[in-house]
PDB file of C-alpha atoms in Angstrom:
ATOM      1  CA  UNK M 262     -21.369   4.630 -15.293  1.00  0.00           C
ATOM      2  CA  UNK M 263     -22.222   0.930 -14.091  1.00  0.00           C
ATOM      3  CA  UNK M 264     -23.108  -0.451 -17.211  1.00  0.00           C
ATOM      4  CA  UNK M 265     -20.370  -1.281 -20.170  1.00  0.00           C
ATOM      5  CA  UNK M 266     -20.444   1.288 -22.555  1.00  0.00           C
ATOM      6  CA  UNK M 267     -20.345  -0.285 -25.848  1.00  0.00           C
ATOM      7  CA  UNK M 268     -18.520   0.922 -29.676  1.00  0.00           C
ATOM      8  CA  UNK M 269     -19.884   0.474 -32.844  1.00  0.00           C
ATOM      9  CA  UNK M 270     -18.452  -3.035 -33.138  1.00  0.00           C
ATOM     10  CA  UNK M 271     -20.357  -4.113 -29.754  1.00  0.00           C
ATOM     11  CA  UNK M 272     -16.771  -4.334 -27.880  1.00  0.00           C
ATOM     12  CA  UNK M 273     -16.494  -2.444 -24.736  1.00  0.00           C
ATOM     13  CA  UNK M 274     -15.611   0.672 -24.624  1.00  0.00           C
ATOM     14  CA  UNK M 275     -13.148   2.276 -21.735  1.00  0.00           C
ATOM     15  CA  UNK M 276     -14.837   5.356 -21.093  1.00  0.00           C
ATOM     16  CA  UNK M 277     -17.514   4.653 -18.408  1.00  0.00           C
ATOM     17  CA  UNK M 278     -17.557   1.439 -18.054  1.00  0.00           C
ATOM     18  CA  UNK M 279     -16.481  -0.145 -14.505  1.00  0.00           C
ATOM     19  CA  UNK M 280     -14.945  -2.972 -14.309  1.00  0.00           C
ATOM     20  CA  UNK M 281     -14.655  -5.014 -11.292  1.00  0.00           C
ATOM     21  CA  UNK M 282     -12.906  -8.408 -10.975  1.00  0.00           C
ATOM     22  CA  UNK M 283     -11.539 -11.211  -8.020  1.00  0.00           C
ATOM     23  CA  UNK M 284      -8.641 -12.753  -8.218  1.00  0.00           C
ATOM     24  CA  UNK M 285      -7.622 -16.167  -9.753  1.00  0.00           C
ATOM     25  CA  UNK M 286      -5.009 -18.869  -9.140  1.00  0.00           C
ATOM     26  CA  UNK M 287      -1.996 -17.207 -11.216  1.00  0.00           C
ATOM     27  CA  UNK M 288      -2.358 -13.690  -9.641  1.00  0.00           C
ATOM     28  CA  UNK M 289       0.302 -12.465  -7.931  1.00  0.00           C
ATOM     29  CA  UNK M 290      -1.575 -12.825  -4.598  1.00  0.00           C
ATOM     30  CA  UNK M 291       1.140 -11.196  -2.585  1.00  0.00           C
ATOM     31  CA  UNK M 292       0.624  -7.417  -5.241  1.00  0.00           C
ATOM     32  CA  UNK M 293      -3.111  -7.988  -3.881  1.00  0.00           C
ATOM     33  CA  UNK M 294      -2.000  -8.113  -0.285  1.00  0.00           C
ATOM     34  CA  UNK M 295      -0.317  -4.766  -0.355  1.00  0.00           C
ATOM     35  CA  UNK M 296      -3.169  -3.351  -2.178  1.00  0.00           C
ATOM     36  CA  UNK M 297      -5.738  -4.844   0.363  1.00  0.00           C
ATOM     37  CA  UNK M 298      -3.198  -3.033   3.107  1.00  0.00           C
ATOM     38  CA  UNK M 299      -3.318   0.537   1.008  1.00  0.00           C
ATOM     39  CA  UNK M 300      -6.996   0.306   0.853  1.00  0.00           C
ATOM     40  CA  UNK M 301      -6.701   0.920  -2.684  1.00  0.00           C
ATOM     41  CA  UNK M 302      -8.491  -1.432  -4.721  1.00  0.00           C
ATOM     42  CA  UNK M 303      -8.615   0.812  -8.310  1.00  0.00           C
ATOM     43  CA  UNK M 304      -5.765  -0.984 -10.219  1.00  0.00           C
ATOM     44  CA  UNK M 305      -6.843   1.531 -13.316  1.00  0.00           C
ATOM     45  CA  UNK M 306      -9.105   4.358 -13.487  1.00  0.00           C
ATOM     46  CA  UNK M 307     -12.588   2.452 -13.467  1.00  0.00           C
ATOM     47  CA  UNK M 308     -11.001  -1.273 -12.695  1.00  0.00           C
ATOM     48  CA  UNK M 309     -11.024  -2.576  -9.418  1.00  0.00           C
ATOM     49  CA  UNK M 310      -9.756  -5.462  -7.627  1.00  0.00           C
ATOM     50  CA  UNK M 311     -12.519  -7.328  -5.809  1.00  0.00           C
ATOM     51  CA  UNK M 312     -10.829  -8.910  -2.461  1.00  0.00           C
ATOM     52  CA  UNK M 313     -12.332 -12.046  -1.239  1.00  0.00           C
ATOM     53  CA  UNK M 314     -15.960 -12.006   0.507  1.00  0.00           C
ATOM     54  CA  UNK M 315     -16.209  -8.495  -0.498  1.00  0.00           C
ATOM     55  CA  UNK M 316     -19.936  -7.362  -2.307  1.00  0.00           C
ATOM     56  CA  UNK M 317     -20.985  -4.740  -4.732  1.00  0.00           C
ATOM     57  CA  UNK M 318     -24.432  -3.645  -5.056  1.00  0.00           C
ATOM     58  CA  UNK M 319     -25.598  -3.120  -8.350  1.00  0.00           C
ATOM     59  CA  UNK M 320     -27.832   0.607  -8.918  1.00  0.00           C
ATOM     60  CA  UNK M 321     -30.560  -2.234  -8.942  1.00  0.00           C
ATOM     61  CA  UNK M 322     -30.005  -3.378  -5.510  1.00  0.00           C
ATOM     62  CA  UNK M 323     -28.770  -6.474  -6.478  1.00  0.00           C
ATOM     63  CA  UNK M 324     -25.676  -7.837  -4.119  1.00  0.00           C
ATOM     64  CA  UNK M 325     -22.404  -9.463  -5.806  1.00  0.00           C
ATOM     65  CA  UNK M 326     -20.342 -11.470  -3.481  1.00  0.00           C
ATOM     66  CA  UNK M 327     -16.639 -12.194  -4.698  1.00  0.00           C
ATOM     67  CA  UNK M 328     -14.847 -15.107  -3.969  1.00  0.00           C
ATOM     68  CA  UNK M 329     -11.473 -15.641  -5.914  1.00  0.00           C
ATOM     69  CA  UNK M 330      -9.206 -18.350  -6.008  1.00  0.00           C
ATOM     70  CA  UNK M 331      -8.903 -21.679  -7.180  1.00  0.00           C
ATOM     71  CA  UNK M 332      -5.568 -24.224  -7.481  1.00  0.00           C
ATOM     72  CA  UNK M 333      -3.598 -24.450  -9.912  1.00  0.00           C
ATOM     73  CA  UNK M 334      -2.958 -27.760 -11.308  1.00  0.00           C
ATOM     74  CA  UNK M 335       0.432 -27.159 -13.241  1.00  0.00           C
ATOM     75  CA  UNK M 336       2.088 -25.941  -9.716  1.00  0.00           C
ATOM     76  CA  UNK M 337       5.119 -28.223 -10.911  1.00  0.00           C
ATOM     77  CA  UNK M 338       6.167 -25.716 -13.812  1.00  0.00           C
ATOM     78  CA  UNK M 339       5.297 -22.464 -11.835  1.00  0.00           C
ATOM     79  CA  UNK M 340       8.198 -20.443 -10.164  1.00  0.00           C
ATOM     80  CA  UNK M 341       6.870 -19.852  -6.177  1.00  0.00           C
ATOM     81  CA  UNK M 342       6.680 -16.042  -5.656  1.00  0.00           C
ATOM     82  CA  UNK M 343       6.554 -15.118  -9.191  1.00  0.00           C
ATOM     83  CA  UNK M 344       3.836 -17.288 -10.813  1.00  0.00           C
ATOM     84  CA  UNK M 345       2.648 -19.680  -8.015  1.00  0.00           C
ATOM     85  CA  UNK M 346       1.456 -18.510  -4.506  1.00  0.00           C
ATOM     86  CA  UNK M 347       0.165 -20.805  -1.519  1.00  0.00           C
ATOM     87  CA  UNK M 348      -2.260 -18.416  -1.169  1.00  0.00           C
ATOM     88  CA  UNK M 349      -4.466 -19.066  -4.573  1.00  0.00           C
ATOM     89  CA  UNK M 350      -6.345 -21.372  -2.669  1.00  0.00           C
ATOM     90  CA  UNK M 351      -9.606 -20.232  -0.705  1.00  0.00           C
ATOM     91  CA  UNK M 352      -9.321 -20.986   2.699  1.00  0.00           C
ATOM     92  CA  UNK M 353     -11.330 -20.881   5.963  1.00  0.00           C
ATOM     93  CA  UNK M 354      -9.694 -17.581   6.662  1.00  0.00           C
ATOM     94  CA  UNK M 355     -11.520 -16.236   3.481  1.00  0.00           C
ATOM     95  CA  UNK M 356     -14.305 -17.362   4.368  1.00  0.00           C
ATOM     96  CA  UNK M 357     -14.578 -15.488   8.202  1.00  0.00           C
ATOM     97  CA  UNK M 358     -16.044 -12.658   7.072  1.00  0.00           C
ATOM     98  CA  UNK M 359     -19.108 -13.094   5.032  1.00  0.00           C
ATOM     99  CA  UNK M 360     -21.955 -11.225   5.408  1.00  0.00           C
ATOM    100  CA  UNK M 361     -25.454 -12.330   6.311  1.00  0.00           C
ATOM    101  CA  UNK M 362     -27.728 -11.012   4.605  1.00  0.00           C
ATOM    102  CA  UNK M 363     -29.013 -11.919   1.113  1.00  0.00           C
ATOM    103  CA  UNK M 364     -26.450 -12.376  -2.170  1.00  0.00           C
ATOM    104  CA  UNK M 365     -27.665 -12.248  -5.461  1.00  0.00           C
ATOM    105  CA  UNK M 366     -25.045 -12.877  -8.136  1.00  0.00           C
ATOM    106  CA  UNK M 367     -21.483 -14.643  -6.935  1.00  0.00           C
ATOM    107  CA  UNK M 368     -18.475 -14.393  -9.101  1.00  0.00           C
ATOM    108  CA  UNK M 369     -15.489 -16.764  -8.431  1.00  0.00           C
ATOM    109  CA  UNK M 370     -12.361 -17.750 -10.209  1.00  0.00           C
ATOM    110  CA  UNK M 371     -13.447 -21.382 -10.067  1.00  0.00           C
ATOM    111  CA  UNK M 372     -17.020 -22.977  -9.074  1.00  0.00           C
ATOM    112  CA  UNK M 373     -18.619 -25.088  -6.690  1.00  0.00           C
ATOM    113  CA  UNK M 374     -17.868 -28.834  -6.892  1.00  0.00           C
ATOM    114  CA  UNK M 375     -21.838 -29.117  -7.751  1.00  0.00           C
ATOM    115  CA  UNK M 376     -21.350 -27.223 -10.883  1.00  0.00           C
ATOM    116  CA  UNK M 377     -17.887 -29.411 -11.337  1.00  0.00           C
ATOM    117  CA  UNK M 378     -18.569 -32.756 -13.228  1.00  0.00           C
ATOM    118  CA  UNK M 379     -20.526 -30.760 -16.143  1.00  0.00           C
ATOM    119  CA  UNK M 380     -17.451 -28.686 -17.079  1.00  0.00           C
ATOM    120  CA  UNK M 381     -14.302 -31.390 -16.999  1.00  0.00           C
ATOM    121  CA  UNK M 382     -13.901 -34.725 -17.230  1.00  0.00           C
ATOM    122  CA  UNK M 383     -11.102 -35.014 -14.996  1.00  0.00           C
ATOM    123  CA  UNK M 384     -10.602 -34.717 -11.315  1.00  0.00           C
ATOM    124  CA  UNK M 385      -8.663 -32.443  -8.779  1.00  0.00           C
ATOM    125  CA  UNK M 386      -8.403 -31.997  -5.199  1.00  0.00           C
ATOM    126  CA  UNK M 387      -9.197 -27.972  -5.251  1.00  0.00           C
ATOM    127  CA  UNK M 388     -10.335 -27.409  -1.386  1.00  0.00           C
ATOM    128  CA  UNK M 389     -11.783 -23.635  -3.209  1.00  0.00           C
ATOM    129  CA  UNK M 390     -14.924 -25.884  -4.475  1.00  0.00           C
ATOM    130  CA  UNK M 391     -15.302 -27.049  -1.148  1.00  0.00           C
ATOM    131  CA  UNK M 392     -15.530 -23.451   0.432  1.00  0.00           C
ATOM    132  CA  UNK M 393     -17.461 -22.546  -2.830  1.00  0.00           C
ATOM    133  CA  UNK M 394     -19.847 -25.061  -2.111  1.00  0.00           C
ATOM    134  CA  UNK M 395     -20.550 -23.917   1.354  1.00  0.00           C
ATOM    135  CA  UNK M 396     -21.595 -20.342  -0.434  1.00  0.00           C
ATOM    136  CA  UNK M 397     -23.583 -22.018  -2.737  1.00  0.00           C
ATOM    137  CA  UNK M 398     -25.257 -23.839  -0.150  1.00  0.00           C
ATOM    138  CA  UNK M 399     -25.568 -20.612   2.337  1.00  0.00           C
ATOM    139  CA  UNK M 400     -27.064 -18.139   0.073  1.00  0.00           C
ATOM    140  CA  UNK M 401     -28.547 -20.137  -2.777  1.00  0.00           C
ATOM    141  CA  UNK M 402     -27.764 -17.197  -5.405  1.00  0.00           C
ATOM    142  CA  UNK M 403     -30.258 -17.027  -8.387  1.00  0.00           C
ATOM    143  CA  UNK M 404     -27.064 -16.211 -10.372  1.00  0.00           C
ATOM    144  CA  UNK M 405     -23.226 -17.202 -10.428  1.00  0.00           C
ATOM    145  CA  UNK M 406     -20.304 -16.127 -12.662  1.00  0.00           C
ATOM    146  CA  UNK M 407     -16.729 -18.236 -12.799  1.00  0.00           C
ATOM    147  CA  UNK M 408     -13.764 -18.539 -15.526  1.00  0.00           C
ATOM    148  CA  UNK M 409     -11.161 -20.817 -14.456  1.00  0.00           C
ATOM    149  CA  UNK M 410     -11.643 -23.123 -17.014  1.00  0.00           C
ATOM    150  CA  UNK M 411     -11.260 -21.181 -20.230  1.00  0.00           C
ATOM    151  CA  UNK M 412     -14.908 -22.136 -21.931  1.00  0.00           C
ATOM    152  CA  UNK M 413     -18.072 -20.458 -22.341  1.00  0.00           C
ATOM    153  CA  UNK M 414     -20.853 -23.055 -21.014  1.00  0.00           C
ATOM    154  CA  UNK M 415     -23.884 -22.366 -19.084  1.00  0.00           C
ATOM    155  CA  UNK M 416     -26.226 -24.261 -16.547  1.00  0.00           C
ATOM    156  CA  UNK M 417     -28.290 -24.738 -13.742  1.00  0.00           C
ATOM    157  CA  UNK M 418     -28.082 -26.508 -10.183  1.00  0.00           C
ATOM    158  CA  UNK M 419     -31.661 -26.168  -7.883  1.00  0.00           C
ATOM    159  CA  UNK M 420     -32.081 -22.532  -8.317  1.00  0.00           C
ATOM    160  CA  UNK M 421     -28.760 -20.813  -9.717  1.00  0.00           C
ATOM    161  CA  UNK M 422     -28.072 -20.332 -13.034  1.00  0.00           C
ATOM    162  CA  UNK M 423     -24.442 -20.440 -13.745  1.00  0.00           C
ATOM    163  CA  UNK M 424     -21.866 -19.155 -16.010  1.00  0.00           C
ATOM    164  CA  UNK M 425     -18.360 -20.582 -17.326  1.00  0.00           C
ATOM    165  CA  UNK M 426     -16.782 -17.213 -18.593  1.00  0.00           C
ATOM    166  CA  UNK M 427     -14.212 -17.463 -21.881  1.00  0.00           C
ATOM    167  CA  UNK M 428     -10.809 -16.659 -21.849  1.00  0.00           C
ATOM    168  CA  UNK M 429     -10.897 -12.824 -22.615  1.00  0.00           C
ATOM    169  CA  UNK M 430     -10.440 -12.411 -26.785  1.00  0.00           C
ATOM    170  CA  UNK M 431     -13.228 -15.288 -27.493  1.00  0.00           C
ATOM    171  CA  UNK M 432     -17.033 -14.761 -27.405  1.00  0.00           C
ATOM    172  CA  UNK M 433     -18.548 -15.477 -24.014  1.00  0.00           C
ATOM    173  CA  UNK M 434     -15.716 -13.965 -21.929  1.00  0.00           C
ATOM    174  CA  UNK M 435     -17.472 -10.871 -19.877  1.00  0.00           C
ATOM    175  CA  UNK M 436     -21.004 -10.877 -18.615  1.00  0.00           C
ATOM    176  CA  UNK M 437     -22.977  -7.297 -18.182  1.00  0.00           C
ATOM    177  CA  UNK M 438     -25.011  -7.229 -14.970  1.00  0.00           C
TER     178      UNK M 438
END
């Protein structure tokens, strides 16, 4: 099934529900590289890695575009190669490949520096905003999903309706499209 199948306590359940996800800044970006290479993208039965630029299309026709990435701001305490990779970042190379024709719902690690100054207070240099931005800007998505800053908040820039996913094990963590 597409749609989360849900227990009697409204959590999700395993069995038929697919689960589909990009990567962030921690990941282990060089695991996802060798996957990429395999073509195998199903981590677990029913959960699969999302690569960057790649799109689902819901049974309803809508398109998902995913875009991971996003930089980490506490590089000084990460270990290169085991918990910080250059690659978490998105770069222009990520961004050769899009398609052209019409995306409905995006879902990034981190969001477009429009959506930016109503989540934090504080600044950082994160050149994935920038390329976020462009996507924003190129396909004007009625809909857009991101969790890279641990809160559940919602809003609205022009036309898109946006999302600040939870960390998972709080409310406002998963979204059901």
């Amino acid at each position: 099934g597409y749609w989360p199948a849900m227990d009697a306590f409204g959590m999700i359940s395993p069995a038929g529900t697919k689960i589909l996800w990009c990567d962030g800044n921690h990941s282990d970006h060089w695991a996802l590289k060798r996957l990429i290479e395999a073509g195998n993208m199903e981590i677990v039965p029913n959960v699969f890695y999302m690569k960057r630029g790649s799109v689902y299309t819901l049974p309803d026709n809508r398109r998902v575009l995913f875009m991971g990435g996003a930089n980490s701001t506490d590089k000084e305490v990460r270990k290169f190669g085991i918990d910080w990779f250059p690659e978490e970042t998105i770069g222009w190379a990520d961004m050769e490949n899009l398609p052209e024709h019409r995306i409905d719902i995006v879902i990034s690690h981190t969001c477009p520096n429009e959506f930016y100054n109503e989540l934090v207070d504080r600044g950082d240099n994160d050149p994935s905003r920038a390329a976020l931005s462009y996507i924003l800007d190129k396909y004007k998505p009625p809909l857009w999903f991101f969790g890279h800053f641990h809160m559940h908040k919602k809003g609205k820039f022009e036309g898109t309706k946006w999302t600040a996913l939870n960390m998972a094990s709080t409310t406002g963590w998963w979204v059901k499209l």
